[in-house]
């Protein structure tokens, strides 16, 4: 009897389709579900320089487009998005700067995460959500595409597969 109940509970959990990147009672993002993005197409991105987990200065210059990913190492949607990034041609584009900002992450947790992931991008720790809270209220991963002048071209909530294929580079 106990085994049957355990199997039923496990089956229910596996088939509900929830994401562990948001509260379990939140549905996938809709226009009116409370997800807010505080930066919009045409706005200028506020954070133009960072120090990454390797203590390297990262400056958003006027030469390259930028892809900013707001994520968390524990989030399965974030892990999937970064795995998709790893398989994409985006990593080979010399004219693109990619920065992954770890919400509530430290240099140590990001270093440990990238030991496994092996992504050749800049990881930035955001332990107190200072950067994240400037751009969104909830939901990760978030993707922000910037032009050469650091103006927003597009924002996406990356909780669904193939988010990177939805980037509009024009």
mmCIF file of C-alpha atoms in Angstrom:
data_model
loop_
_atom_site.group_PDB
_atom_site.id
_atom_site.type_symbol
_atom_site.label_atom_id
_atom_site.label_comp_id
_atom_site.label_asym_id
_atom_site.label_seq_id
_atom_site.Cartn_x
_atom_site.Cartn_y
_atom_site.Cartn_z
ATOM 1 C CA UNK A 1 0.000 0.000 0.000
ATOM 2 C CA UNK A 2 2.781 2.480 0.961
ATOM 3 C CA UNK A 3 4.678 1.645 -2.225
ATOM 4 C CA UNK A 4 1.564 2.296 -4.314
ATOM 5 C CA UNK A 5 1.042 5.690 -2.664
ATOM 6 C CA UNK A 6 4.698 6.619 -3.188
ATOM 7 C CA UNK A 7 4.506 5.626 -6.847
ATOM 8 C CA UNK A 8 1.291 7.614 -7.301
ATOM 9 C CA UNK A 9 2.873 10.691 -5.721
ATOM 10 C CA UNK A 10 5.997 10.338 -7.848
ATOM 11 C CA UNK A 11 3.890 9.927 -10.985
ATOM 12 C CA UNK A 12 1.896 13.051 -10.121
ATOM 13 C CA UNK A 13 5.063 15.094 -9.585
ATOM 14 C CA UNK A 14 6.610 13.903 -12.834
ATOM 15 C CA UNK A 15 3.543 14.654 -14.932
ATOM 16 C CA UNK A 16 2.620 18.092 -13.559
ATOM 17 C CA UNK A 17 5.235 19.853 -15.659
ATOM 18 C CA UNK A 18 6.234 22.374 -13.014
ATOM 19 C CA UNK A 19 9.550 24.184 -13.130
ATOM 20 C CA UNK A 20 11.783 24.362 -10.084
ATOM 21 C CA UNK A 21 12.836 27.873 -11.122
ATOM 22 C CA UNK A 22 9.732 29.502 -9.681
ATOM 23 C CA UNK A 23 7.281 28.762 -6.917
ATOM 24 C CA UNK A 24 5.541 25.467 -7.579
ATOM 25 C CA UNK A 25 2.133 27.153 -7.724
ATOM 26 C CA UNK A 26 3.156 29.528 -10.535
ATOM 27 C CA UNK A 27 2.091 28.665 -14.051
ATOM 28 C CA UNK A 28 4.305 29.288 -17.043
ATOM 29 C CA UNK A 29 4.656 33.018 -17.783
ATOM 30 C CA UNK A 30 1.737 34.758 -19.419
ATOM 31 C CA UNK A 31 1.246 38.440 -20.166
ATOM 32 C CA UNK A 32 -0.768 39.053 -17.001
ATOM 33 C CA UNK A 33 0.797 36.575 -14.550
ATOM 34 C CA UNK A 34 2.853 39.080 -12.612
ATOM 35 C CA UNK A 35 6.137 38.633 -14.460
ATOM 36 C CA UNK A 36 7.550 42.090 -15.004
ATOM 37 C CA UNK A 37 10.526 43.146 -17.045
ATOM 38 C CA UNK A 38 11.747 46.583 -16.028
ATOM 39 C CA UNK A 39 13.754 47.226 -19.193
ATOM 40 C CA UNK A 40 12.270 47.437 -22.666
ATOM 41 C CA UNK A 41 13.283 47.638 -26.316
ATOM 42 C CA UNK A 42 15.202 50.863 -26.887
ATOM 43 C CA UNK A 43 16.169 51.349 -23.222
ATOM 44 C CA UNK A 44 19.848 51.597 -22.347
ATOM 45 C CA UNK A 45 21.230 48.785 -20.185
ATOM 46 C CA UNK A 46 22.396 50.316 -16.892
ATOM 47 C CA UNK A 47 25.247 47.973 -15.966
ATOM 48 C CA UNK A 48 28.121 48.590 -18.360
ATOM 49 C CA UNK A 49 31.020 47.095 -16.429
ATOM 50 C CA UNK A 50 31.461 44.096 -14.202
ATOM 51 C CA UNK A 51 34.126 41.976 -12.577
ATOM 52 C CA UNK A 52 33.716 38.318 -13.493
ATOM 53 C CA UNK A 53 34.459 35.249 -11.366
ATOM 54 C CA UNK A 54 38.028 35.174 -12.698
ATOM 55 C CA UNK A 55 38.509 38.758 -11.458
ATOM 56 C CA UNK A 56 38.601 40.056 -15.039
ATOM 57 C CA UNK A 57 37.065 43.419 -15.873
ATOM 58 C CA UNK A 58 34.191 43.143 -18.351
ATOM 59 C CA UNK A 59 33.180 46.368 -20.096
ATOM 60 C CA UNK A 60 30.337 46.739 -22.540
ATOM 61 C CA UNK A 61 32.017 48.627 -25.363
ATOM 62 C CA UNK A 62 30.487 50.172 -28.477
ATOM 63 C CA UNK A 63 31.941 47.487 -30.777
ATOM 64 C CA UNK A 64 29.920 44.380 -29.981
ATOM 65 C CA UNK A 65 26.389 43.191 -29.436
ATOM 66 C CA UNK A 66 25.819 41.666 -26.006
ATOM 67 C CA UNK A 67 23.805 38.739 -24.745
ATOM 68 C CA UNK A 68 23.011 38.997 -21.032
ATOM 69 C CA UNK A 69 21.596 35.932 -19.295
ATOM 70 C CA UNK A 70 20.147 36.255 -15.798
ATOM 71 C CA UNK A 71 20.080 32.764 -14.290
ATOM 72 C CA UNK A 72 20.602 30.546 -11.235
ATOM 73 C CA UNK A 73 22.772 27.431 -11.088
ATOM 74 C CA UNK A 74 20.057 25.397 -9.290
ATOM 75 C CA UNK A 75 17.367 26.166 -11.864
ATOM 76 C CA UNK A 76 16.702 23.408 -14.414
ATOM 77 C CA UNK A 77 15.459 25.956 -16.981
ATOM 78 C CA UNK A 78 18.689 27.930 -16.562
ATOM 79 C CA UNK A 79 20.753 24.760 -16.902
ATOM 80 C CA UNK A 80 18.882 23.848 -20.093
ATOM 81 C CA UNK A 81 19.316 27.351 -21.563
ATOM 82 C CA UNK A 82 23.046 27.340 -20.864
ATOM 83 C CA UNK A 83 23.359 23.844 -22.340
ATOM 84 C CA UNK A 84 21.590 25.145 -25.450
ATOM 85 C CA UNK A 85 24.042 28.060 -25.500
ATOM 86 C CA UNK A 86 26.938 25.617 -25.294
ATOM 87 C CA UNK A 87 25.613 23.780 -28.373
ATOM 88 C CA UNK A 88 24.887 26.968 -30.320
ATOM 89 C CA UNK A 89 26.982 28.916 -32.789
ATOM 90 C CA UNK A 90 26.686 32.001 -30.586
ATOM 91 C CA UNK A 91 29.897 31.061 -28.793
ATOM 92 C CA UNK A 92 31.851 31.344 -32.045
ATOM 93 C CA UNK A 93 30.725 34.894 -32.849
ATOM 94 C CA UNK A 94 33.648 37.211 -32.142
ATOM 95 C CA UNK A 95 31.393 40.273 -32.388
ATOM 96 C CA UNK A 96 29.201 39.067 -29.490
ATOM 97 C CA UNK A 97 29.941 39.464 -25.780
ATOM 98 C CA UNK A 98 28.082 36.957 -23.587
ATOM 99 C CA UNK A 99 27.623 37.545 -19.867
ATOM 100 C CA UNK A 100 25.773 35.206 -17.478
ATOM 101 C CA UNK A 101 24.734 36.869 -14.238
ATOM 102 C CA UNK A 102 24.064 34.417 -11.423
ATOM 103 C CA UNK A 103 21.109 35.577 -9.323
ATOM 104 C CA UNK A 104 21.819 34.885 -5.634
ATOM 105 C CA UNK A 105 25.091 33.204 -6.642
ATOM 106 C CA UNK A 106 28.637 33.717 -5.398
ATOM 107 C CA UNK A 107 31.918 33.446 -7.262
ATOM 108 C CA UNK A 108 32.385 30.027 -5.660
ATOM 109 C CA UNK A 109 29.017 28.610 -6.749
ATOM 110 C CA UNK A 110 29.514 29.964 -10.265
ATOM 111 C CA UNK A 111 33.044 28.525 -10.490
ATOM 112 C CA UNK A 112 31.745 25.114 -9.371
ATOM 113 C CA UNK A 113 28.887 25.314 -11.875
ATOM 114 C CA UNK A 114 31.190 26.177 -14.760
ATOM 115 C CA UNK A 115 33.613 23.380 -13.876
ATOM 116 C CA UNK A 116 30.866 21.104 -15.166
ATOM 117 C CA UNK A 117 29.368 23.371 -17.823
ATOM 118 C CA UNK A 118 32.679 24.530 -19.345
ATOM 119 C CA UNK A 119 31.279 27.653 -21.010
ATOM 120 C CA UNK A 120 33.781 30.213 -22.364
ATOM 121 C CA UNK A 121 31.705 33.212 -21.250
ATOM 122 C CA UNK A 122 31.867 35.737 -18.435
ATOM 123 C CA UNK A 123 30.092 34.661 -15.240
ATOM 124 C CA UNK A 124 29.124 37.449 -12.848
ATOM 125 C CA UNK A 125 27.981 36.863 -9.260
ATOM 126 C CA UNK A 126 24.867 38.721 -8.078
ATOM 127 C CA UNK A 127 24.556 37.407 -4.503
ATOM 128 C CA UNK A 128 22.012 39.990 -3.323
ATOM 129 C CA UNK A 129 19.982 40.244 -6.561
ATOM 130 C CA UNK A 130 21.144 43.839 -7.010
ATOM 131 C CA UNK A 131 21.609 43.454 -10.762
ATOM 132 C CA UNK A 132 18.640 41.126 -11.286
ATOM 133 C CA UNK A 133 16.201 43.414 -9.427
ATOM 134 C CA UNK A 134 17.099 46.253 -11.805
ATOM 135 C CA UNK A 135 15.701 44.307 -14.765
ATOM 136 C CA UNK A 136 12.992 41.903 -13.535
ATOM 137 C CA UNK A 137 10.773 40.965 -10.606
ATOM 138 C CA UNK A 138 10.724 37.158 -10.981
ATOM 139 C CA UNK A 139 11.370 34.370 -13.423
ATOM 140 C CA UNK A 140 14.657 32.914 -14.577
ATOM 141 C CA UNK A 141 16.356 32.539 -16.847
ATOM 142 C CA UNK A 142 15.977 35.961 -18.406
ATOM 143 C CA UNK A 143 17.687 36.813 -21.687
ATOM 144 C CA UNK A 144 18.462 40.397 -22.698
ATOM 145 C CA UNK A 145 19.895 41.140 -26.133
ATOM 146 C CA UNK A 146 21.743 44.451 -26.474
ATOM 147 C CA UNK A 147 23.011 46.249 -29.553
ATOM 148 C CA UNK A 148 26.443 47.858 -29.930
ATOM 149 C CA UNK A 149 25.204 51.000 -28.122
ATOM 150 C CA UNK A 150 23.986 48.918 -25.153
ATOM 151 C CA UNK A 151 20.349 49.494 -25.999
ATOM 152 C CA UNK A 152 17.881 46.675 -25.523
ATOM 153 C CA UNK A 153 16.946 44.886 -28.726
ATOM 154 C CA UNK A 154 14.886 42.146 -27.063
ATOM 155 C CA UNK A 155 14.054 40.538 -23.718
ATOM 156 C CA UNK A 156 12.876 36.960 -23.201
ATOM 157 C CA UNK A 157 11.899 34.750 -20.292
ATOM 158 C CA UNK A 158 13.732 31.501 -20.990
ATOM 159 C CA UNK A 159 11.579 28.963 -19.175
ATOM 160 C CA UNK A 160 10.749 27.134 -22.409
ATOM 161 C CA UNK A 161 13.115 25.089 -24.609
ATOM 162 C CA UNK A 162 14.781 26.751 -27.595
ATOM 163 C CA UNK A 163 14.649 30.289 -26.215
ATOM 164 C CA UNK A 164 17.869 31.219 -28.016
ATOM 165 C CA UNK A 165 16.268 30.429 -31.383
ATOM 166 C CA UNK A 166 13.758 33.223 -30.659
ATOM 167 C CA UNK A 167 16.442 35.913 -30.530
ATOM 168 C CA UNK A 168 15.913 38.595 -33.136
ATOM 169 C CA UNK A 169 19.278 39.982 -34.249
ATOM 170 C CA UNK A 170 17.880 42.721 -36.521
#
